[in-house]
Each structure stands twice: as C-alpha cells, then as structure tokens.
CSV table of C-alpha atoms (C1' of nucleotides) in Angstrom, one decimal:
chain,number,residue,atom,x,y,z
Z,62,MET,CA,78.2,-134.8,-103.0
Z,63,ALA,CA,76.8,-131.8,-105.3
Z,64,GLN,CA,79.8,-129.9,-106.6
Z,65,LYS,CA,79.7,-126.2,-106.0
Z,66,ASN,CA,80.7,-123.1,-107.2
Z,67,LYS,CA,80.1,-123.9,-110.9
Z,68,LEU,CA,81.2,-120.7,-112.0
Z,69,GLN,CA,85.1,-121.7,-111.5
Z,70,PHE,CA,84.6,-124.7,-113.7
Z,71,ILE,CA,82.8,-122.8,-116.6
Z,72,ILE,CA,85.6,-120.1,-116.7
Z,73,LEU,CA,88.3,-122.8,-116.6
Z,74,GLY,CA,86.4,-124.6,-119.5
Z,75,LEU,CA,86.6,-121.3,-121.4
Z,76,LEU,CA,90.1,-120.8,-120.8
Z,77,ASP,CA,91.1,-124.4,-121.6
Z,78,GLN,CA,89.8,-123.5,-125.1
Z,79,GLN,CA,92.1,-120.5,-125.8
Z,80,PRO,CA,93.9,-117.7,-123.7
Z,81,LEU,CA,91.3,-115.2,-122.8
Z,82,THR,CA,90.7,-111.9,-120.8
Z,83,GLY,CA,88.4,-111.1,-118.0
Z,84,TYR,CA,86.4,-109.0,-120.5
Z,85,ASP,CA,86.6,-111.7,-123.2
Z,86,LEU,CA,85.1,-114.3,-120.6
Z,87,THR,CA,82.2,-111.4,-119.7
Z,88,LYS,CA,81.3,-111.7,-123.3
Z,89,ALA,CA,81.1,-114.8,-123.7
Z,90,PHE,CA,78.3,-115.1,-121.0
Z,91,ASP,CA,76.4,-112.5,-123.0
Z,92,HIS,CA,76.0,-115.0,-126.0
Z,93,GLU,CA,75.5,-118.9,-125.9
Z,94,ILE,CA,76.8,-119.5,-122.8
Z,95,GLY,CA,74.5,-116.9,-121.2
Z,96,GLU,CA,71.3,-119.3,-122.1
Z,97,PHE,CA,72.9,-121.8,-119.6
Z,98,TRP,CA,74.9,-119.5,-117.0
Z,99,GLN,CA,75.1,-116.0,-116.2
Z,100,ALA,CA,78.0,-114.1,-114.7
Z,101,GLN,CA,78.9,-110.3,-114.3
Z,102,HIS,CA,82.7,-109.3,-114.4
Z,103,SER,CA,82.1,-108.4,-110.7
Z,104,GLN,CA,82.1,-111.9,-110.3
Z,105,ILE,CA,84.6,-113.0,-112.8
Z,106,TYR,CA,87.6,-110.9,-111.8
Z,107,PRO,CA,87.8,-112.2,-108.3
Z,108,GLN,CA,87.1,-115.6,-109.6
Z,109,LEU,CA,90.0,-115.5,-112.1
Z,110,LYS,CA,92.5,-114.1,-109.0
Z,111,ARG,CA,91.4,-117.3,-106.9
Z,112,LEU,CA,91.8,-119.5,-110.1
Z,113,GLU,CA,95.2,-118.5,-110.2
Z,114,GLU,CA,95.9,-118.6,-106.6
Z,115,GLN,CA,94.9,-122.2,-106.6
Z,116,GLY,CA,97.6,-122.6,-109.3
Z,117,TYR,CA,94.7,-123.7,-112.1
Z,118,ILE,CA,95.3,-120.8,-114.4
Z,119,THR,CA,98.1,-118.2,-115.1
Z,120,HIS,CA,98.3,-115.3,-117.0
Z,121,GLU,CA,100.6,-113.1,-118.8
Z,122,ILE,CA,100.1,-109.7,-119.7
Z,123,THR,CA,100.1,-108.0,-123.0
Z,124,ILE,CA,99.8,-104.3,-123.9
Z,125,SER,CA,97.1,-103.1,-126.5
Z,126,GLY,CA,98.2,-99.8,-128.0
Z,127,GLU,CA,100.1,-97.6,-125.6
Z,128,LYS,CA,99.7,-98.5,-122.4
Z,129,LEU,CA,96.5,-100.7,-122.3
Z,130,GLU,CA,97.5,-104.0,-120.2
Z,131,LYS,CA,95.4,-107.0,-120.8
Z,132,LYS,CA,95.5,-110.0,-118.8
Z,133,LEU,CA,95.5,-113.3,-121.0
Z,134,TYR,CA,94.7,-116.3,-119.0
Z,135,HIS,CA,95.3,-119.9,-119.8
Z,136,THR,CA,94.8,-123.1,-118.0
Z,137,THR,CA,97.4,-124.8,-116.0
Z,138,PRO,CA,97.9,-128.8,-116.4
Z,139,THR,CA,96.6,-129.0,-112.8
Z,140,GLY,CA,93.5,-126.8,-114.1
Z,141,GLN,CA,93.0,-129.2,-117.2
Z,142,ALA,CA,92.9,-132.0,-114.8
Z,143,VAL,CA,90.3,-130.2,-112.4
Z,144,LEU,CA,88.2,-129.3,-115.4
Z,145,THR,CA,88.4,-133.0,-116.5
Z,146,THR,CA,87.3,-134.3,-113.5
Z,147,TRP,CA,84.3,-132.0,-113.5
Z,148,ILE,CA,83.2,-132.9,-116.9
Z,149,THR,CA,83.7,-136.7,-116.0
Z,150,ALA,CA,81.9,-136.7,-112.6
Z,151,GLY,CA,78.4,-137.4,-113.1
Z,152,THR,CA,75.6,-134.6,-112.9
Z,153,PRO,CA,72.7,-136.2,-111.2
Z,154,GLU,CA,71.2,-133.1,-110.1
Z,155,LEU,CA,68.8,-131.3,-112.6
Z,156,THR,CA,69.4,-127.4,-111.9
Z,157,ALA,CA,65.8,-126.2,-111.5
Z,158,THR,CA,64.3,-123.3,-113.5
Z,159,LYS,CA,63.3,-120.0,-112.3
Z,160,ASP,CA,60.4,-118.8,-114.6
Z,161,GLU,CA,58.5,-115.6,-113.5
Z,162,PHE,CA,55.9,-115.7,-115.9
Z,163,ILE,CA,55.0,-119.3,-115.4
Z,164,LEU,CA,54.5,-118.5,-111.6
Z,165,LYS,CA,52.2,-115.5,-112.8
Z,166,LEU,CA,50.2,-118.0,-114.7
Z,167,TYR,CA,50.3,-120.5,-111.6
Z,168,PHE,CA,47.9,-117.8,-109.8
Z,169,VAL,CA,45.7,-117.1,-112.6
Z,170,ARG,CA,42.7,-119.4,-111.3
Z,171,THR,CA,40.3,-119.8,-114.4
Z,172,ASN,CA,41.0,-120.4,-118.4
Z,173,ARG,CA,38.2,-117.4,-118.4
Z,174,ASP,CA,40.6,-114.6,-116.6
Z,175,PRO,CA,40.7,-111.6,-119.1
Z,176,ARG,CA,44.2,-111.4,-118.6
Z,177,LEU,CA,45.5,-114.5,-120.0
Z,178,PRO,CA,45.3,-113.6,-123.6
Z,179,GLU,CA,47.5,-110.8,-123.5
Z,180,MET,CA,50.0,-112.2,-121.1
Z,181,LEU,CA,50.2,-115.5,-123.5
Z,182,LEU,CA,51.3,-113.1,-126.5
Z,183,GLU,CA,53.6,-111.3,-125.0
Z,184,GLN,CA,55.8,-114.4,-123.8
Z,185,LEU,CA,55.0,-115.9,-127.7
Z,186,GLN,CA,56.4,-112.5,-128.7
Z,187,LEU,CA,59.3,-112.8,-126.7
Z,188,HIS,CA,60.0,-116.4,-127.4
Z,189,VAL,CA,59.6,-116.3,-131.0
Z,190,ASP,CA,62.3,-113.0,-131.0
Z,191,LYS,CA,64.6,-115.3,-129.0
Z,192,SER,CA,64.1,-118.5,-131.2
Z,193,GLU,CA,64.8,-116.4,-134.3
Z,194,HIS,CA,67.8,-114.5,-132.9
Z,195,LEU,CA,69.4,-118.1,-131.8
Z,196,GLN,CA,68.5,-119.8,-135.2
Z,197,ALA,CA,70.4,-116.6,-137.0
Z,198,ARG,CA,73.2,-117.2,-134.7
Z,199,LEU,CA,73.4,-120.8,-135.5
Z,200,ALA,CA,73.2,-120.2,-139.3
Z,201,THR,CA,76.1,-117.7,-139.1
Z,202,VAL,CA,78.5,-119.6,-136.4
Z,203,PHE,CA,77.9,-122.9,-137.7
Z,204,PRO,CA,77.2,-122.7,-141.6
Z,205,THR,CA,78.8,-126.0,-142.3
Z,206,LYS,CA,78.8,-129.7,-141.5
Z,207,LYS,CA,82.5,-129.2,-140.9
Z,208,SER,CA,82.4,-126.3,-138.4
Z,209,GLN,CA,79.6,-128.1,-136.3
Z,210,ALA,CA,81.8,-131.1,-136.1
Z,211,GLU,CA,84.8,-128.8,-134.8
Z,212,ASN,CA,83.1,-127.3,-132.1
Z,213,PHE,CA,80.6,-130.0,-131.6
Z,214,GLY,CA,79.8,-128.7,-127.8
Z,215,HIS,CA,79.1,-125.2,-128.9
Z,216,TYR,CA,76.7,-126.5,-131.8
Z,217,LEU,CA,74.8,-128.6,-129.4
Z,218,ILE,CA,74.0,-126.1,-126.9
Z,219,LEU,CA,72.9,-123.6,-129.4
Z,220,GLN,CA,70.6,-126.2,-131.3
Z,221,HIS,CA,69.5,-127.2,-127.7
Z,222,ALA,CA,68.3,-123.7,-126.9
Z,223,ILE,CA,66.7,-123.2,-130.1
Z,224,GLY,CA,64.8,-126.5,-129.5
Z,225,ARG,CA,63.9,-125.4,-125.9
Z,226,GLU,CA,62.6,-122.0,-127.2
Z,227,ASN,CA,60.5,-123.4,-130.0
Z,228,TYR,CA,58.8,-125.9,-127.6
Z,229,TYR,CA,57.9,-122.9,-125.5
Z,230,VAL,CA,56.6,-121.2,-128.5
Z,231,THR,CA,54.5,-124.5,-129.3
Z,232,TRP,CA,53.1,-124.4,-125.9
Z,233,LEU,CA,52.3,-120.9,-125.5
Z,234,LYS,CA,50.3,-121.1,-129.2
Z,235,GLN,CA,48.5,-124.4,-128.1
Z,236,THR,CA,47.6,-122.9,-124.8
Z,237,LEU,CA,46.2,-120.0,-126.4
Z,238,ALA,CA,44.3,-122.0,-129.0
Z,239,ALA,CA,42.8,-123.9,-126.1
Z,240,LEU,CA,41.5,-120.6,-124.2
Z,241,PRO,CA,37.5,-120.4,-124.4
Z,242,LYS,CA,35.9,-118.0,-127.1
B,196,MET,CA,62.5,-101.5,-114.3
B,197,ALA,CA,62.6,-105.0,-113.7
B,198,GLN,CA,60.8,-106.2,-110.4
B,199,LYS,CA,62.9,-107.9,-107.8
B,200,ASN,CA,62.4,-110.1,-104.9
B,201,LYS,CA,60.1,-112.5,-106.6
B,202,LEU,CA,59.7,-114.6,-103.6
B,203,GLN,CA,57.5,-112.0,-101.8
B,204,PHE,CA,55.3,-112.1,-104.8
B,205,ILE,CA,55.3,-116.1,-105.1
B,206,ILE,CA,54.4,-116.1,-101.5
B,207,LEU,CA,51.5,-113.7,-101.5
B,208,GLY,CA,50.1,-115.7,-104.3
B,209,LEU,CA,50.1,-118.6,-102.5
B,210,LEU,CA,48.7,-117.2,-99.7
B,211,ASP,CA,45.8,-115.9,-101.4
B,212,GLN,CA,44.5,-118.9,-102.8
B,213,GLN,CA,44.4,-120.1,-99.0
B,214,PRO,CA,45.8,-119.4,-95.4
B,215,LEU,CA,49.1,-121.2,-95.0
B,216,THR,CA,51.7,-121.8,-92.5
B,217,GLY,CA,55.2,-120.9,-93.0
B,218,TYR,CA,55.9,-125.1,-93.3
B,219,ASP,CA,52.9,-125.1,-95.9
B,220,LEU,CA,54.9,-122.8,-97.8
B,221,THR,CA,57.9,-124.7,-97.8
B,222,LYS,CA,56.4,-127.7,-98.8
B,223,ALA,CA,54.5,-126.0,-101.9
B,224,PHE,CA,57.9,-125.4,-103.1
B,225,ASP,CA,58.6,-129.0,-103.1
B,226,HIS,CA,56.1,-129.7,-105.6
B,227,GLU,CA,55.0,-128.1,-108.8
B,228,ILE,CA,55.9,-124.8,-107.6
B,229,GLY,CA,59.7,-126.4,-107.4
B,230,GLU,CA,59.7,-126.8,-110.7
B,231,PHE,CA,59.6,-123.1,-111.5
B,232,TRP,CA,61.1,-121.3,-108.3
B,233,GLN,CA,62.7,-123.0,-105.2
B,234,ALA,CA,63.3,-121.5,-101.6
B,235,GLN,CA,63.9,-122.9,-98.4
B,236,HIS,CA,62.0,-122.4,-95.0
B,237,SER,CA,65.1,-120.2,-93.9
B,238,GLN,CA,64.2,-117.9,-96.7
B,239,ILE,CA,60.3,-118.1,-96.2
B,240,TYR,CA,60.1,-117.4,-92.3
B,241,PRO,CA,61.8,-114.2,-92.4
B,242,GLN,CA,59.8,-113.2,-95.7
B,243,LEU,CA,56.6,-113.8,-94.0
B,244,LYS,CA,57.7,-111.6,-91.4
B,245,ARG,CA,58.6,-108.8,-93.7
B,246,LEU,CA,55.5,-109.1,-95.9
B,247,GLU,CA,53.5,-108.5,-92.5
B,248,GLU,CA,55.4,-105.6,-91.4
B,249,GLN,CA,54.6,-104.1,-94.6
B,250,GLY,CA,51.2,-104.9,-94.0
B,251,TYR,CA,50.4,-107.5,-97.2
B,252,ILE,CA,49.5,-110.4,-95.1
B,253,THR,CA,48.6,-111.2,-91.6
B,254,HIS,CA,48.3,-114.4,-89.3
B,255,GLU,CA,46.3,-115.9,-86.7
B,256,ILE,CA,47.6,-118.5,-84.2
B,257,THR,CA,46.1,-121.8,-84.1
B,258,ILE,CA,47.0,-124.5,-81.9
B,259,SER,CA,47.4,-128.1,-82.8
B,260,GLY,CA,47.0,-130.9,-80.3
B,261,GLU,CA,47.8,-129.9,-76.7
B,262,LYS,CA,50.1,-126.9,-77.2
B,263,LEU,CA,52.0,-126.6,-80.8
B,264,GLU,CA,51.1,-123.2,-82.2
B,265,LYS,CA,50.9,-122.4,-85.6
B,266,LYS,CA,50.7,-119.3,-87.7
B,267,LEU,CA,47.9,-119.3,-90.5
B,268,TYR,CA,48.8,-116.7,-92.7
B,269,HIS,CA,46.7,-114.9,-95.4
B,270,THR,CA,46.7,-111.7,-97.6
B,271,THR,CA,45.2,-108.3,-96.8
B,272,PRO,CA,43.3,-106.2,-99.4
B,273,THR,CA,46.8,-104.3,-99.7
B,274,GLY,CA,48.4,-107.7,-100.4
B,275,GLN,CA,45.9,-108.6,-103.1
B,276,ALA,CA,46.2,-105.2,-104.7
B,277,VAL,CA,50.0,-105.5,-104.7
B,278,LEU,CA,49.6,-109.4,-106.0
B,279,THR,CA,47.2,-108.1,-109.1
B,280,THR,CA,49.8,-105.3,-109.7
B,281,TRP,CA,52.9,-107.8,-110.1
B,282,ILE,CA,50.5,-110.3,-112.2
B,283,THR,CA,49.3,-107.6,-114.6
B,284,ALA,CA,52.4,-106.0,-115.1
B,285,GLY,CA,54.5,-107.4,-118.2
B,286,THR,CA,57.3,-109.9,-117.9
B,287,PRO,CA,59.4,-108.6,-120.8
B,288,GLU,CA,62.4,-110.4,-119.2
B,289,LEU,CA,63.2,-114.1,-119.7
B,290,THR,CA,64.7,-115.6,-116.7
B,291,ALA,CA,67.5,-117.4,-117.8
B,292,THR,CA,68.2,-121.1,-117.1
B,293,LYS,CA,71.2,-122.5,-115.2
B,294,ASP,CA,71.8,-126.0,-116.6
B,295,GLU,CA,74.9,-127.6,-115.5
B,296,PHE,CA,74.7,-130.5,-117.9
B,297,ILE,CA,74.8,-128.3,-120.8
B,298,LEU,CA,77.7,-126.4,-120.1
B,299,LYS,CA,79.8,-129.8,-119.5
B,300,LEU,CA,78.8,-130.5,-123.0
B,301,TYR,CA,79.5,-127.1,-124.4
B,302,PHE,CA,83.3,-128.1,-123.4
B,303,VAL,CA,83.3,-131.6,-125.1
B,304,ARG,CA,84.7,-130.7,-128.6
B,305,THR,CA,84.1,-133.2,-130.9
B,306,ASN,CA,81.5,-135.8,-131.6
B,307,ARG,CA,83.6,-138.7,-131.2
B,308,ASP,CA,84.5,-137.8,-127.3
B,309,PRO,CA,84.2,-141.2,-125.7
B,310,ARG,CA,82.6,-139.7,-122.5
B,311,LEU,CA,79.6,-138.5,-124.6
B,312,PRO,CA,77.2,-141.5,-124.6
B,313,GLU,CA,77.4,-142.1,-121.1
B,314,MET,CA,77.0,-138.5,-120.1
B,315,LEU,CA,73.7,-138.2,-122.8
B,316,LEU,CA,72.3,-141.5,-121.2
B,317,GLU,CA,72.6,-140.5,-117.5
B,318,GLN,CA,70.5,-137.4,-118.5
B,319,LEU,CA,68.1,-139.3,-120.4
B,320,GLN,CA,67.2,-141.4,-117.7
B,321,LEU,CA,67.0,-138.6,-115.3
B,322,HIS,CA,64.6,-136.6,-117.7
B,323,VAL,CA,62.8,-139.3,-118.3
B,324,ASP,CA,62.5,-140.5,-114.8
B,325,LYS,CA,61.3,-137.0,-114.1
B,326,SER,CA,58.9,-136.6,-117.0
B,327,GLU,CA,57.2,-139.9,-115.7
B,328,HIS,CA,57.0,-138.5,-112.0
B,329,LEU,CA,55.2,-135.3,-113.4
B,330,GLN,CA,52.9,-137.3,-115.9
B,331,ALA,CA,51.7,-139.4,-112.7
B,332,ARG,CA,51.2,-136.0,-110.9
B,333,LEU,CA,49.1,-134.8,-113.3
B,334,ALA,CA,47.2,-137.7,-113.9
B,335,THR,CA,46.5,-137.6,-109.8
B,336,VAL,CA,45.9,-133.8,-109.1
B,337,PHE,CA,43.8,-133.3,-112.5
B,338,PRO,CA,41.7,-136.7,-113.3
B,339,THR,CA,38.8,-134.6,-114.9
B,340,LYS,CA,38.4,-131.6,-117.3
B,341,LYS,CA,36.5,-129.9,-114.4
B,342,SER,CA,39.5,-130.3,-111.9
B,343,GLN,CA,41.7,-128.7,-114.9
B,344,ALA,CA,39.1,-125.9,-115.3
B,345,GLU,CA,39.0,-125.1,-111.6
B,346,ASN,CA,42.7,-124.7,-110.8
B,347,PHE,CA,43.8,-123.6,-114.5
B,348,GLY,CA,46.9,-122.1,-113.8
B,349,HIS,CA,48.2,-125.0,-111.7
B,350,TYR,CA,47.2,-127.2,-114.3
B,351,LEU,CA,48.6,-125.3,-117.2
B,352,ILE,CA,52.4,-125.3,-115.0
B,353,LEU,CA,52.3,-128.8,-114.4
B,354,GLN,CA,51.4,-129.8,-118.3
B,355,HIS,CA,54.3,-127.2,-119.1
B,356,ALA,CA,57.1,-128.8,-116.7
B,357,ILE,CA,56.2,-132.2,-118.7
B,358,GLY,CA,56.2,-130.7,-122.2
B,359,ARG,CA,59.8,-129.3,-121.6
B,360,GLU,CA,60.9,-132.7,-119.9
B,361,ASN,CA,59.8,-134.4,-122.8
B,362,TYR,CA,61.2,-131.8,-125.2
B,363,TYR,CA,64.8,-132.7,-123.4
B,364,VAL,CA,64.0,-136.2,-123.8
B,365,THR,CA,63.5,-135.9,-127.5
B,366,TRP,CA,66.4,-133.7,-127.9
B,367,LEU,CA,69.0,-136.5,-125.7
B,368,LYS,CA,67.7,-139.2,-128.0
B,369,GLN,CA,68.2,-137.4,-131.0
B,370,THR,CA,71.5,-136.3,-130.3
B,371,LEU,CA,72.5,-139.5,-129.0
B,372,ALA,CA,71.4,-141.1,-132.5
B,373,ALA,CA,73.6,-138.9,-134.4
B,374,LEU,CA,76.5,-139.6,-132.8
B,375,PRO,CA,79.2,-141.6,-134.7
B,376,LYS,CA,79.3,-145.5,-134.7
W,154,DG,C1',55.2,-147.5,-75.0
W,155,DT,C1',58.2,-146.0,-78.2
W,156,DA,C1',61.1,-144.8,-81.8
W,157,DA,C1',61.0,-142.2,-86.1
W,158,DA,C1',59.0,-139.5,-89.4
W,159,DA,C1',56.5,-135.5,-90.0
W,160,DC,C1',55.4,-131.4,-88.2
W,161,DA,C1',56.4,-126.7,-86.9
W,162,DT,C1',59.1,-122.5,-86.2
W,163,DG,C1',62.9,-119.8,-86.3
W,164,DT,C1',68.2,-117.5,-86.7
W,165,DA,C1',73.2,-117.6,-87.8
W,166,DA,C1',76.8,-118.7,-90.9
W,167,DC,C1',78.3,-118.3,-95.3
W,168,DT,C1',78.3,-118.7,-100.6
W,169,DT,C1',76.9,-116.8,-104.7
W,170,DA,C1',74.9,-113.0,-107.6
W,171,DT,C1',73.6,-108.1,-108.7
W,172,DT,C1',74.2,-103.4,-108.9
W,173,DA,C1',76.8,-99.6,-108.3
W,174,DC,C1',81.1,-97.1,-107.9
W,175,DA,C1',85.7,-96.2,-109.5
W,176,DT,C1',88.9,-95.1,-113.5
W,177,DG,C1',91.2,-95.4,-117.3
W,178,DT,C1',92.5,-96.5,-122.5
W,179,DT,C1',91.7,-97.4,-127.6
W,180,DT,C1',88.8,-97.7,-131.6
W,181,DT,C1',85.2,-96.2,-134.5
W,182,DA,C1',82.1,-93.1,-136.6
W,183,DA,C1',80.4,-88.4,-137.3
E,134,DT,C1',88.8,-83.4,-134.0
E,135,DT,C1',86.3,-85.1,-131.0
E,136,DA,C1',82.5,-87.4,-128.9
E,137,DA,C1',80.8,-92.2,-128.1
E,138,DA,C1',81.2,-97.2,-127.9
E,139,DA,C1',83.7,-100.3,-126.8
E,140,DC,C1',87.4,-102.2,-124.3
E,141,DA,C1',89.6,-103.5,-120.0
E,142,DT,C1',89.9,-104.1,-115.0
E,143,DG,C1',89.0,-103.6,-110.6
E,144,DT,C1',86.1,-103.2,-105.5
E,145,DA,C1',82.1,-102.0,-102.6
E,146,DA,C1',77.4,-102.7,-101.2
E,147,DT,C1',73.7,-105.1,-101.3
E,148,DA,C1',70.6,-108.6,-102.2
E,149,DA,C1',69.5,-113.2,-102.7
E,150,DG,C1',70.0,-118.2,-101.4
E,151,DT,C1',71.8,-122.4,-99.3
E,152,DT,C1',73.8,-124.8,-95.3
E,153,DA,C1',74.1,-125.5,-90.6
E,154,DC,C1',72.5,-124.5,-86.1
E,155,DA,C1',69.0,-124.7,-82.7
E,156,DT,C1',64.5,-126.1,-80.4
E,157,DG,C1',60.4,-128.5,-79.7
E,158,DT,C1',55.3,-130.9,-81.0
E,159,DT,C1',52.6,-134.1,-82.8
E,160,DT,C1',51.6,-138.6,-85.4
E,161,DT,C1',52.2,-143.0,-87.4
E,162,DA,C1',53.7,-147.0,-87.4
E,163,DC,C1',56.1,-150.8,-85.1
DNA sequence: GTAAAACATGTAACTTATTACATGTTTTAA
DNA sequence: TTAAAACATGTAATAAGTTACATGTTTTAC
C-alpha cells in the first residue's frame, strides 16, 4: 500500500538532521527541497503539532531577544525509527509530474502554429535561468569534494535538479530547431 | 496572476479536438496526458457540469446498445475562445515536481550508506521500464513523419516524456557508478 | 449462457494544499 | 529614529485531489 502524508516524513527527515523551528522548515521548502516538494507554513505548523502528539518529535522553547518565543523541534527515537522505515521501504510508485506548459503544447496541433516559437522561447528562458540559479547554488553550497561527501543526499538532489533543467533546455532547443522555417 | 483550475482547460482542450464522454476523458488521463496531469472521474464529471453551466461546452446524448446513455461533450465558440486565451497566455510559473524518491535520497547523509545501491537500482528498473513503455507507444501511435506532423503536440509531449525518463535513467546509472566500492 | 471485463455516470467522505486572515517581535538599513 | 524586511507562529476559508460508495449496461471471452 502506498504511504500517504509524505509531508510528515519530510519534516521528520529535516528535523532529524538538526533541530529546527516551523519557520526554518518553511524556508527549507523554498530552496532545494522545494524542487521536489512544496509546503506552506499553514501546512507545516499543524503537521508539527500532529507529529508531536504522535510522539515522533518534541520541542523546547528558546527566547530570541526580549520575548520572542521560538519552538525548536527535534526527533524522538520513535520518530527516528519511523523515518528509517519510510526511507528503507521501497518507492515503487513514480510520482507523476504536473506540467502546465507541456499540456498547452499538447493542444497545439501543427508544427506551423505561429504561437509555437514564442511559447518555446519563453520556457527556454525560464529553464535556462533556473538551471543557472541551481548551478550557482551548487557551487556555493558544495565547493569541495569533502562538502559533497558530508551532505551526500543534499548534493545529489541539487545535482539531479540541475540535470533535469538541462534536459528541459536541450529538449526545448531541439524542438525549436526542428520547427519549419 | 496565475491561472487556476487547470483541469478545466485540459478538458476543454481535449473536447476541442473531438467530442468525448466523461469516460473517454478519464481514460485520456491514463495515457500520455497522465504523464503531465492526473485526474479521476470523480473530478471530471463535476467539472464537465460546471463547464456546461458556464457555457463553455455542451453535450448531446447518444444511446449505446439498448439503453445505455452516453453524454458526448464538445466545445462551444465561447469555450474555444477561453481555451485559446489559456494557451496564448504566458506560462511563467514552472510547476514544481513532487518526487518522493529524491526526497528519501536527501535524507541519506553519506555515499557509504548501505541502502543506497538497492534504492537506486529499484528506481533504475522503474524508469527503464517506463521509458521502454513510452517508446513502444511512440512507435505505435506515431509510426510515420506524417502522423507526427498531424498531431504535433501529442507527438511532442510523448517525446518529451521519453527524454525525461532517459535523463533519469542516465542520472541513476551515473550516481550508482560513482558510489564508493 | 454466463461470468468477467470494460463501459458509463454519478455522489460522498476525506485528505491535501493554497490563500487569506491575524498578530506580534527582532533586525537591518536608510 | 524609524520604517521596512525578516523572523516567528498560528487559524480559517477555500480549492483541489483521492478514495470510497453506488448503480447499471454492454461487450468479450470462455
């Protein structure tokens, strides 16, 4: 049976690496994690509550400045076991993509459609930008072989995301080049 | 502002190509469309109702056999205009992927983790199978240059999906090969 | 002939995800 | 000094998506 509520495992995984606040978790979804999963703080805070109720995580309160309370969450041994089970279990279902642009293309019936070049060029720009942005991050976050080895999973997914964007760019260029003059 | 309720446009696009029933639409999401968008019949039937209420589509009833009623939907001129507007508008937001496997990888901290080879090999098999399946479909559905030109969008997205799977396969193989002995 | 699979259409309940509402603190830069 | 940005945490309302419930017909293969 397919595991559901993946968000709980992602949060568990992040908290297992280091204690974090709900705010920190929210930010994590803006960067590398966000390439492969998205969540807003309105989903994260209630999920933290549920994970704590289940005994998978706990928190301690720290004070920032005069009175701003931060809840630093971390995993419990139970939570760590649940996380390991999730990672170790197979992942036999390929999560399907949602790509609005590709769908628009689907409804373009001929390669002579005058809208095609413009549509493809817009996406080309977007994916080139994204690839460059990710490459800059890779260079910043993982400048050395050592840093890559120390956070191997993180390095892998960044590298995967870049490759994916590069494939998209290649495909767009190729498709543009194949259009009739 | 980002366009929402993409499903309505996809249905509109499919119905604009040829009249279809809700059942036909459901099946369409099992094949090529399903590579880029998913929907169950429980989402499709209510959406058809709404689209008809808005005057974007209409239907006529045909009888199959003795008494089985089929509702064949097709677009109205209003619906066609709405569809064109959607396609012509830019698509500046890259729809983000959700990939559970990649997230699991993220939580693998070192390249010596004994679970890694197994995890990567499972995905390799899945993506090889998928690529092969898609390639078989491409060969069946688009055997000639002529057939490719006649349904250009459909051809493009199938080809894109294959390339995407192939990139995934390449990346997995490369990652496997780079693991320490 | 008959059973299974495919065809066909819908609703209900529930889960997941997004956007909006709501409030307050701390840090940074002008 | 003060305004803006960032930090920080929550809930409410809505939208989107999945699973389950519910029913009946037609075709295909045995």
